[in-house]
Coordinates of C-alpha atoms in Angstrom, one line a residue:
Chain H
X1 CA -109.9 -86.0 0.2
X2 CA -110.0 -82.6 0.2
X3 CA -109.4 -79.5 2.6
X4 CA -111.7 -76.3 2.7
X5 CA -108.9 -74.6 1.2
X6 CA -108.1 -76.7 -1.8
X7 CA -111.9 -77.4 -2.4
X8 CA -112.3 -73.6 -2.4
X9 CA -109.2 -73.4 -4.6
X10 CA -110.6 -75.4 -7.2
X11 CA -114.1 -73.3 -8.0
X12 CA -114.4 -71.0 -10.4
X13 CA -117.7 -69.0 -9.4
X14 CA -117.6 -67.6 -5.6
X15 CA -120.8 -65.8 -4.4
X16 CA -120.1 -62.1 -5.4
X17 CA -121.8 -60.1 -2.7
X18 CA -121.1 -56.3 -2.5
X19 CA -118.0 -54.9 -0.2
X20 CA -120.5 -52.6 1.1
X21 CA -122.6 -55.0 2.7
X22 CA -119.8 -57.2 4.4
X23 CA -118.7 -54.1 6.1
X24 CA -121.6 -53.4 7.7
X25 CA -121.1 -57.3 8.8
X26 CA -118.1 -56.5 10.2
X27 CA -119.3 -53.8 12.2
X28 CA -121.3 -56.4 14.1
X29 CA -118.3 -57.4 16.5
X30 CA -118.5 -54.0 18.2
X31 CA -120.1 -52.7 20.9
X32 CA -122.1 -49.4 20.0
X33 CA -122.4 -48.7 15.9
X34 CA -123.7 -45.2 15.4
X35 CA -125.9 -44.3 12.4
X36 CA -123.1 -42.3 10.7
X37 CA -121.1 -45.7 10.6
X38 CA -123.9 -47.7 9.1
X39 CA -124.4 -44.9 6.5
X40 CA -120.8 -44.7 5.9
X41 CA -120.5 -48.5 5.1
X42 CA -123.4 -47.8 2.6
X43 CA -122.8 -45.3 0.9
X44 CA -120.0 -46.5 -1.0
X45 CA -122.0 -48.5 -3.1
X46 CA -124.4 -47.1 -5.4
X47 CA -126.4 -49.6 -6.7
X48 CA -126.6 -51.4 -3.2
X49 CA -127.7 -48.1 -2.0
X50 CA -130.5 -47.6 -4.6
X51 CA -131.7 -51.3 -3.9
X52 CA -131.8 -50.9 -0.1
X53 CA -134.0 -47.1 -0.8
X54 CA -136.5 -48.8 -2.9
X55 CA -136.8 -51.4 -0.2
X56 CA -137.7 -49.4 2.6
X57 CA -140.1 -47.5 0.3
X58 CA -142.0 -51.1 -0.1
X59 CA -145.4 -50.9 1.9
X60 CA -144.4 -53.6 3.8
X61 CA -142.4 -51.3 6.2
X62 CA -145.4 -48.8 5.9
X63 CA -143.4 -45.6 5.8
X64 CA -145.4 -42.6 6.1
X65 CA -143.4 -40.4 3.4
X66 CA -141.0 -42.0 1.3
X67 CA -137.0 -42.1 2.1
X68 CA -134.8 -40.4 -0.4
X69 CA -131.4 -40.9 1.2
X70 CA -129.6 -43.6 3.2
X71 CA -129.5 -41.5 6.2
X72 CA -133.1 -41.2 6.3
X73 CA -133.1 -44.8 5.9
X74 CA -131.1 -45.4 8.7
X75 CA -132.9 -42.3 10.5
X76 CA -136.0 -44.3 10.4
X77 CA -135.9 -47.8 10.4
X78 CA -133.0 -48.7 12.5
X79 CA -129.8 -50.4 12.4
X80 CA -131.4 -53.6 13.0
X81 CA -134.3 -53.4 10.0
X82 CA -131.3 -51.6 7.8
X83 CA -129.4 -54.5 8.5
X84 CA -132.0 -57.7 7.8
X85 CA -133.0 -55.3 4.3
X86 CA -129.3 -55.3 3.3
X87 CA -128.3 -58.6 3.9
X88 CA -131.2 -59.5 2.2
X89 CA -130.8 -57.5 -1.3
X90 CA -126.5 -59.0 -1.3
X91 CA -127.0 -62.5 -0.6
X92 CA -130.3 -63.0 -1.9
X93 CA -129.6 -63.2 -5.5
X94 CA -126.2 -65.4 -4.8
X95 CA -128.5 -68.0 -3.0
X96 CA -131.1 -68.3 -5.5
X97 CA -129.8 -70.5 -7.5
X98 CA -130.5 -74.1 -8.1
X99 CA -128.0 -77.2 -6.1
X100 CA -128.5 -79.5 -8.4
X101 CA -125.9 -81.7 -5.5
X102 CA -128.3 -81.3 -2.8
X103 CA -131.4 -81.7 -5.2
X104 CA -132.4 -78.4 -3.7
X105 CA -134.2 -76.0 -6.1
X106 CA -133.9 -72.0 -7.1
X107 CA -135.3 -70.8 -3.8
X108 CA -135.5 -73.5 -1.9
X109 CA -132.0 -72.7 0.1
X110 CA -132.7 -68.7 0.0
X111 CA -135.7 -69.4 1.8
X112 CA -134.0 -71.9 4.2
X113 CA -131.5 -69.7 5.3
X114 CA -134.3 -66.9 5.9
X115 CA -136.8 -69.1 7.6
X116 CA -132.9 -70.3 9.6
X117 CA -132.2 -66.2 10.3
X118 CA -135.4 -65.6 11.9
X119 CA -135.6 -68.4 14.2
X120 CA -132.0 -67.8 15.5
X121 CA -133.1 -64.3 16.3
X122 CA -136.2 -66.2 18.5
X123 CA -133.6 -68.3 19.8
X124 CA -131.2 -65.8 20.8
X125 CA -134.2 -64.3 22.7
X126 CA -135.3 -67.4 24.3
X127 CA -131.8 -68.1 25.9
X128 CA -130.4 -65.2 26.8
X129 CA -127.7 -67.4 28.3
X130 CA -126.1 -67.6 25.2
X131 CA -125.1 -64.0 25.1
X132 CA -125.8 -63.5 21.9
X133 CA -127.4 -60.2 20.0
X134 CA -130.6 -60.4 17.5
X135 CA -128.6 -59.0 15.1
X136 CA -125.6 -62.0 14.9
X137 CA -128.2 -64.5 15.4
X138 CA -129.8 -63.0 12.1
X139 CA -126.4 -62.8 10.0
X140 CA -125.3 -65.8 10.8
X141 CA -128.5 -68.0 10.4
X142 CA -128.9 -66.6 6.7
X143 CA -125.0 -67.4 5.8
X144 CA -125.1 -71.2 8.1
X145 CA -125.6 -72.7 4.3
X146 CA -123.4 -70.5 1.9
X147 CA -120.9 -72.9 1.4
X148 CA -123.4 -75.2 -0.2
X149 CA -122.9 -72.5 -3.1
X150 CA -119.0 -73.7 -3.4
X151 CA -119.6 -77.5 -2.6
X152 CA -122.6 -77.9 -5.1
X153 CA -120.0 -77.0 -8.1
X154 CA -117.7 -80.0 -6.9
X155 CA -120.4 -82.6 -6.2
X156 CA -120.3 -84.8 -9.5
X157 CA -122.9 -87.4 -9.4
X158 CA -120.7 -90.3 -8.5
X159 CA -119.8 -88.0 -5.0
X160 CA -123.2 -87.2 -5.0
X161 CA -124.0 -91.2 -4.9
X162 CA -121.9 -91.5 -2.2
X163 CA -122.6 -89.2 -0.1
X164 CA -126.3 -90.7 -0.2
X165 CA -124.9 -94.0 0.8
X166 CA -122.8 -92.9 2.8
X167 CA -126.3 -90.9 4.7
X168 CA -128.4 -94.3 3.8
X169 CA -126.3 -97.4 4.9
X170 CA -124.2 -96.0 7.7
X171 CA -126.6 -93.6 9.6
X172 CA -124.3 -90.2 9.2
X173 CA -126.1 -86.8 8.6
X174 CA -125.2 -84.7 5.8
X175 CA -121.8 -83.1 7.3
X176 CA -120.6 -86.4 8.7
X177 CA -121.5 -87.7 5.0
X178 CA -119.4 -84.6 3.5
X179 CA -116.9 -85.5 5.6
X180 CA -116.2 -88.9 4.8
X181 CA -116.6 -88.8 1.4
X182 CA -115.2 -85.1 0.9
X183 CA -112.5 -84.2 3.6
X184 CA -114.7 -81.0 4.4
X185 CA -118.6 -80.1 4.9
X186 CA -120.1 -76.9 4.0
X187 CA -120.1 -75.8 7.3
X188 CA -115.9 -75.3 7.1
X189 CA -116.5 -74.3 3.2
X190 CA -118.9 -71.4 4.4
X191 CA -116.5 -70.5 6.9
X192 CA -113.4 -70.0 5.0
X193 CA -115.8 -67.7 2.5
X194 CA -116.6 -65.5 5.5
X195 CA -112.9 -65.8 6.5
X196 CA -111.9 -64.1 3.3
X197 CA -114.7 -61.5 3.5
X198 CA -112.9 -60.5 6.7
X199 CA -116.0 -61.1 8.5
X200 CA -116.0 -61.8 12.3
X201 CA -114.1 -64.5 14.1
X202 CA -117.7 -65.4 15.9
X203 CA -119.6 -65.6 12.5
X204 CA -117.2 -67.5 11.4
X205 CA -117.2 -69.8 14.2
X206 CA -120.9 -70.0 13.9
X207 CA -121.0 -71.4 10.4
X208 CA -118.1 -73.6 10.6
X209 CA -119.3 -75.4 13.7
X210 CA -123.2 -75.5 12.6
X211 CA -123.8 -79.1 12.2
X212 CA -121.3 -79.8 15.4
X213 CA -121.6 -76.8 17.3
X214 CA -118.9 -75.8 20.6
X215 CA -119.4 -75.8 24.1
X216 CA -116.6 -75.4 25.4
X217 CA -114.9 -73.9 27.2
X218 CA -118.1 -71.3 26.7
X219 CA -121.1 -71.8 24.6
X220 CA -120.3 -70.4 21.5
X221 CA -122.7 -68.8 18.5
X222 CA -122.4 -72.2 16.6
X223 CA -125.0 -73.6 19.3
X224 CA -127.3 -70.4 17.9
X225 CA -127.2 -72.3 14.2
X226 CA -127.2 -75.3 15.5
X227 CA -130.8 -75.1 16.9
X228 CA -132.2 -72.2 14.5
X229 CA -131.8 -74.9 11.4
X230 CA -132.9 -77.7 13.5
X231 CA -135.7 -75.4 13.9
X232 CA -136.2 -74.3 10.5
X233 CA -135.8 -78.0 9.3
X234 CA -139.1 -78.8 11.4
X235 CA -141.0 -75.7 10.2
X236 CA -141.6 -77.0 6.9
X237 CA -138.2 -75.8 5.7
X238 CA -136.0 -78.9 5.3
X239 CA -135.2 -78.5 1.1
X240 CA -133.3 -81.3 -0.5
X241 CA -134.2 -85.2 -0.6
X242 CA -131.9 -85.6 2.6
X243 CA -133.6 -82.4 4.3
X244 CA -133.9 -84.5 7.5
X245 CA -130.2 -85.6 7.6
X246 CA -129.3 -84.0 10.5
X247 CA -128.1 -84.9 13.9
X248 CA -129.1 -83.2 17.1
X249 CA -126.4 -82.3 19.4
X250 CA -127.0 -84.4 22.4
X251 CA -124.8 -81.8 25.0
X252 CA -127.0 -78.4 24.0
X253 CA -130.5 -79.7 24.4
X254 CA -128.7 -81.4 27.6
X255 CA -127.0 -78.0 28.7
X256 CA -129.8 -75.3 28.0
X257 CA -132.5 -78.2 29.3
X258 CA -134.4 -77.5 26.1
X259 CA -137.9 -79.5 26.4
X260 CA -139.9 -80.7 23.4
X261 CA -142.5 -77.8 24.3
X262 CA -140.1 -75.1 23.7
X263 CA -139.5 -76.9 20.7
X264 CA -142.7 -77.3 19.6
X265 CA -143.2 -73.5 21.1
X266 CA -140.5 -72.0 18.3
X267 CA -141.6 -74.3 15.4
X268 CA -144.8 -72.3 16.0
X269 CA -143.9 -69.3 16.3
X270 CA -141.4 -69.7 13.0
X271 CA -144.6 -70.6 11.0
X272 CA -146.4 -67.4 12.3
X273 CA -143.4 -65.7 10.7
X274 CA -143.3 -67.6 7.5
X275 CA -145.4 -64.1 6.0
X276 CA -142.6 -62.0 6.7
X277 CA -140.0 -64.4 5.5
X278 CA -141.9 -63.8 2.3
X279 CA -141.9 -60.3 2.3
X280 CA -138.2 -60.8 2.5
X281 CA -138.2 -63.6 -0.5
X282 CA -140.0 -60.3 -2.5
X283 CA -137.1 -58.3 -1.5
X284 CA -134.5 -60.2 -2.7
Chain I
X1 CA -162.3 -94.0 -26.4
X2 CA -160.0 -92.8 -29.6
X3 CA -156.5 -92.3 -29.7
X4 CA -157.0 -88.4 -29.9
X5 CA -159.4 -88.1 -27.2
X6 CA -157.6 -85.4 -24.8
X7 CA -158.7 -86.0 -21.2
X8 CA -160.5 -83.5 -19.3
X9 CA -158.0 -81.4 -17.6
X10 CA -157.8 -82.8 -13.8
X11 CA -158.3 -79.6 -11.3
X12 CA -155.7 -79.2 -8.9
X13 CA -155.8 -78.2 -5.5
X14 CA -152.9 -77.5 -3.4
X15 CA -153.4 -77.5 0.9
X16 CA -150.8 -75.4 2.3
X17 CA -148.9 -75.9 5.8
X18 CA -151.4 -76.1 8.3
X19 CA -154.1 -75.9 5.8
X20 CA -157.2 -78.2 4.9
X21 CA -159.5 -79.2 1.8
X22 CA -162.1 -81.3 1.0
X23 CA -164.2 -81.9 -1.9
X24 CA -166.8 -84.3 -3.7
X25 CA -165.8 -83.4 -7.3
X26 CA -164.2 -86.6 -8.6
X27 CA -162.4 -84.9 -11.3
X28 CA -160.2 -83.1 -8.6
X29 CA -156.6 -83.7 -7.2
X30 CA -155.4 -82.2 -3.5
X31 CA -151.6 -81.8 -3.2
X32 CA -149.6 -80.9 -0.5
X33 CA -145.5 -80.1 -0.8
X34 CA -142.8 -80.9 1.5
X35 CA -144.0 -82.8 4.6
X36 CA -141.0 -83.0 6.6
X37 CA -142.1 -83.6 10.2
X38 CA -145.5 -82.8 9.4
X39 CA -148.0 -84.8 8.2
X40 CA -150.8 -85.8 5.1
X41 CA -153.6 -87.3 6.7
X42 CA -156.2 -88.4 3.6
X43 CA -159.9 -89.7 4.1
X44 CA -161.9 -91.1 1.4
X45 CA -165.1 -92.3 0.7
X46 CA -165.0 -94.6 -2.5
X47 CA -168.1 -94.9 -2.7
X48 CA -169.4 -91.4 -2.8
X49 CA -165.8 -90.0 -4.3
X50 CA -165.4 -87.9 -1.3
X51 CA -162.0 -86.9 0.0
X52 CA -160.1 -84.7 2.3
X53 CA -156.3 -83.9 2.8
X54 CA -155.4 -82.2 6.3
X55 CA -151.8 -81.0 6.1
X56 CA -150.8 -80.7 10.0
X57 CA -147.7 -79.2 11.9
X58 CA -148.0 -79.7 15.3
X59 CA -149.3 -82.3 17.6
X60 CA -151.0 -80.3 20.5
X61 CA -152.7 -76.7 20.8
X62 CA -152.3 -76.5 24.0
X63 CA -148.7 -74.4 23.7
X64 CA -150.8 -71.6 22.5
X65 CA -154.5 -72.3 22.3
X66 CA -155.2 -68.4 22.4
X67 CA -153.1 -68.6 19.3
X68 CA -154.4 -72.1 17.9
X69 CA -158.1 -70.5 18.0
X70 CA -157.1 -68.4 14.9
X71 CA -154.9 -71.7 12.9
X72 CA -157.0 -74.8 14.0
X73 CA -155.2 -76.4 11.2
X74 CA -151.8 -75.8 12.8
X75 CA -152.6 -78.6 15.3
X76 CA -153.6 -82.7 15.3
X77 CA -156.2 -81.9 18.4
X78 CA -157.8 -79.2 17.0
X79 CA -157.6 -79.9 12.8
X80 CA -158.1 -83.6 12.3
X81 CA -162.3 -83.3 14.0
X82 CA -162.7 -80.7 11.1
X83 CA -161.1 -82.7 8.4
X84 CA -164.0 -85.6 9.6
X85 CA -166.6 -83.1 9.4
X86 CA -165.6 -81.5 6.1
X87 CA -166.3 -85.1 4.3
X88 CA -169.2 -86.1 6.3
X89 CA -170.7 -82.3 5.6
X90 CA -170.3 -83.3 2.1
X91 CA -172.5 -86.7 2.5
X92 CA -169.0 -89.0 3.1
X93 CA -170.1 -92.0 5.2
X94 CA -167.6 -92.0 8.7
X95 CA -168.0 -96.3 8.2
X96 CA -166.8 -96.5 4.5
X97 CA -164.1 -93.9 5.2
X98 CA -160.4 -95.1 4.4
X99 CA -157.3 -92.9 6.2
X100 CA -154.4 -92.7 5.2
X101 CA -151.0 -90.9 6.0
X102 CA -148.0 -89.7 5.0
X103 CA -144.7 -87.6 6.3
X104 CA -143.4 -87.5 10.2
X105 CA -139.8 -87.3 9.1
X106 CA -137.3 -87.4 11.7
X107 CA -133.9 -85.4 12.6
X108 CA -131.2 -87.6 13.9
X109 CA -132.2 -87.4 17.7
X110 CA -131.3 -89.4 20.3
X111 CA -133.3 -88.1 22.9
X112 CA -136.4 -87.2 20.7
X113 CA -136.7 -83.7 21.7
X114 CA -137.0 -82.8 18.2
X115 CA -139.2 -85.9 17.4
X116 CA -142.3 -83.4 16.5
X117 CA -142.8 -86.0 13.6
X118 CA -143.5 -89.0 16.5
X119 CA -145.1 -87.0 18.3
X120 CA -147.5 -85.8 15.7
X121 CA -148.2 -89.3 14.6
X122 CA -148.7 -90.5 18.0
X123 CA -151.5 -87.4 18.5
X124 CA -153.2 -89.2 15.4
X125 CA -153.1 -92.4 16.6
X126 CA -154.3 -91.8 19.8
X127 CA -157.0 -89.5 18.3
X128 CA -158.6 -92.2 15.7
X129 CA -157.7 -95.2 18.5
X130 CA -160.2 -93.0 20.7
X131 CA -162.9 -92.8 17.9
X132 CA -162.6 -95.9 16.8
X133 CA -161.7 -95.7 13.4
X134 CA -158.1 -97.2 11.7
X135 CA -155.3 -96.5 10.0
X136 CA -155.4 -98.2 6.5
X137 CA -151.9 -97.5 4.7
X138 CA -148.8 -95.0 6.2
X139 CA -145.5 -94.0 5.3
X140 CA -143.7 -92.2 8.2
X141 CA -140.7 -91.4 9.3
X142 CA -137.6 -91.7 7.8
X143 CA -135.2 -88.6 6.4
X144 CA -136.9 -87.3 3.4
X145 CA -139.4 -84.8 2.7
X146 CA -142.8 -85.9 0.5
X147 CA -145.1 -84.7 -1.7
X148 CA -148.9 -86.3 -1.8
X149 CA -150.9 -86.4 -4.1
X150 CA -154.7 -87.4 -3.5
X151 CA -157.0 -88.5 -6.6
X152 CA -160.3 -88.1 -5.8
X153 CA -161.7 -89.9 -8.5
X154 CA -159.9 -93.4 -7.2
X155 CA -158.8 -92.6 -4.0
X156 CA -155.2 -93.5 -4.7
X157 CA -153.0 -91.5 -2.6
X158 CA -148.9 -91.5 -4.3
X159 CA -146.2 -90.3 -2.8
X160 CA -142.7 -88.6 -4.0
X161 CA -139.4 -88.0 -2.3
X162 CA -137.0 -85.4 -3.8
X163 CA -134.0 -88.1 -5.9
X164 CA -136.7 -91.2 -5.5
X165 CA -139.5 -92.3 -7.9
X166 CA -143.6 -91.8 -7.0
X167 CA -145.1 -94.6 -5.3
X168 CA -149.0 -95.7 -4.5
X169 CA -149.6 -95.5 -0.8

């Protein structure tokens, strides 16, 4: 039995994702970010910077003349599209990879953890009594998973064996499984890696409590994740032999009064999106 | 036939999410990937080789039927009359034909408001119930996504979980 900390401890090969991106992350605890912030953040990094150019040149953002410098990025797509593109471009090739633990192939979790990001932005929409902004819900849908990264490099087959029994015989879902075989699910894993990036306290939050999400004594942005990878397991994106291996929490459908229409409603409108979340694959 | 006789290469045809195909060539093979909550609904006709795999998401149009107008396929109500059609338009005979179906996985849900794979089996139930046809072999539920994998030539329908071993339906 393990904690986060030591499990964390223990692997070699962290996700390497650009300093320039995690600090336009961080600027997503406060209130008003003006362009010259966002284009501060960016250009620092070079190579990030050329990525995220030939990006918005794509003619999937249909750009009438192409962009040359970051601030014409900015300029012209917004903080919000900036945002999605950059995110996209750092974690994207740190999540394709294969998890051989989760029998999840190259892909198969970068694509989750899209298909996860834009339903928690339509959920974030839908209850606005959650109080939280597009923008999180997007951030922290795509990162709900990235301790899988770490945990996959620990999960020998005999673990792996057990956590399926463990999934099989007594009815747990994949973090309960983690758990009780591990010490520690990737939910807490992902966490302490956003921890170290110096990321938010609520992102954090978010990914930590994803599979057992916190209501009190507010609703907090783990209820966002909660429901966006319910969600995203349901539109077609449930990767991994124990893709459906996940428990509801009873108290949020009971405290937003969610009905199996709205359900039904977001599954729906997530598929409609499933071309953009491709665009995005491209990007990546 | 010899030892060195190298089979014709089977053509493969892969139904999307929410897609549909049908076909009379014997030689052919519909797949469809990762049914989680959705489901594969095959209908053969053995004696003409006629098939057709409906890939379906959702159980009722009525949440967006301006919307469902442009993705039939998206929908039980509105996809599984087409699938029927596509065979008989192809000279399948409705009496001879055998349906099968696979996927409907379910999230851990006590109060089944995520149960879009029940629901979406019940639609199908209800719908052949209502026309009077039956169900002749299923595999739903459960945690896993599936693969199927529809042989036109025989009809046999197999099915594969990711970790797990494929299996004749």
């Amino acid at each position: 039995m393990m904690t986060a900390q030591e499990l964390v401890a223990k692997v070699k090969n962290l996700p390497p994702v650009p300093h320039a991106a995690l600090k336009l992350v961080s600027l997503l605890d406060q209130p008003a970010v003006s362009n010259t912030e966002v284009v501060q953040a960016l250009r620092s990094d070079n190579v990030l910077t050329a990525k995220l150019l030939r990006a918005c040149n794509s003619p999937f953002f249909g750009l009438a003349e192409p962009v040359a410098s970051v601030d014409q990025a900015v300029f012209l797509l917004g903080h919000q599209q900036i945002l999605h593109i950059v995110l996209t471009i750092a974690f994207g090739s740190a999540m394709v990879v294969p998890l051989p633990g989760y029998a999840v192939e190259a892909s198969e979790l970068w694509r989750h953890s899209l298909v996860t990001a834009t339903a928690s932005e339509m959920i974030a929409n839908e209850f606005t009594d959650l109080n939280v902004e597009a923008p999180v819900a997007f951030t922290v849908g795509l990162l709900h998973d990235i301790g899988k990264l770490v945990l996959n490099q620990t999960l020998t087959a005999d673990l792996q064996a057990e956590i399926r029994g463990q999934i099989e015989h007594n009815k747990l879902d994949r973090s309960e499984a983690e758990k009780a075989v591990l010490g520690t699910d990737h939910g807490e894993v992902g966490a302490l890696l956003l921890q170290r990036w110096h990321l938010p306290d609520d992102l954090v939050e978010a990914v930590a409590n994803h599979h057992h999400p916190v209501l009190k004594p507010r609703l907090r942005f783990s209820v966002v994740t909660h429901l966006a990878n319910c969600v995203a397991h349901l539109s077609g994106s449930a990767p991994g032999w124990d893709g459906y291996a996940v428990r509801i929490s009873e108290p949020v459908v009971a405290s937003l009064a969610i009905t199996p229409e709205q359900i039904e409603q977001l599954v729906f409108n997530v598929r409609e999106a499933s071309d953009r979340v491709e665009q995005f694959m491209n990007l990546s | 036939m010899g030892k060195w006789t190298i089979p014709a290469p089977r053509k493969i045809l892969v139904v999307g999410v929410a897609d549909m195909a049908a076909s009379n060539d014997p030689g052919a093979e519909l797949v469809t990937y990762s049914l989680g909550s959705c489901l594969g609904i095959t209908v053969y006709d053995p004696a003409k080789k006629i098939g057709g795999l409906f890939h379906v998401m959702l159980p009722d149009s009525r949440i967006d039927s301006v919307k469902a107008a442009g993705s039939p396929f998206m929908f039980m109500d509105t996809g599984l009359p087409r699938l029927f059609h596509a065979t008989y338009n192809l000279g399948a005979d409705r009496s001879r034909l055998i349906v099968k179906v696979a996927g409907g996985a379910q999230l851990l849900d006590e109060r089944g408001v995520f149960n879009i794979g029940g629901r979406n089996f019940q639609a199908l139930t209800d719908l052949i119930g209502r026309n009077g046809l039956v169900i002749h072999a299923r595999d739903v539920g459960g945690m896993s996504s599936r693969t199927l994998r529809f042989d036109l030539g025989n009809g046999n329908v197999s099915i594969k979980s990711p970790g797990a071993d494929a299996y004749l339906l």
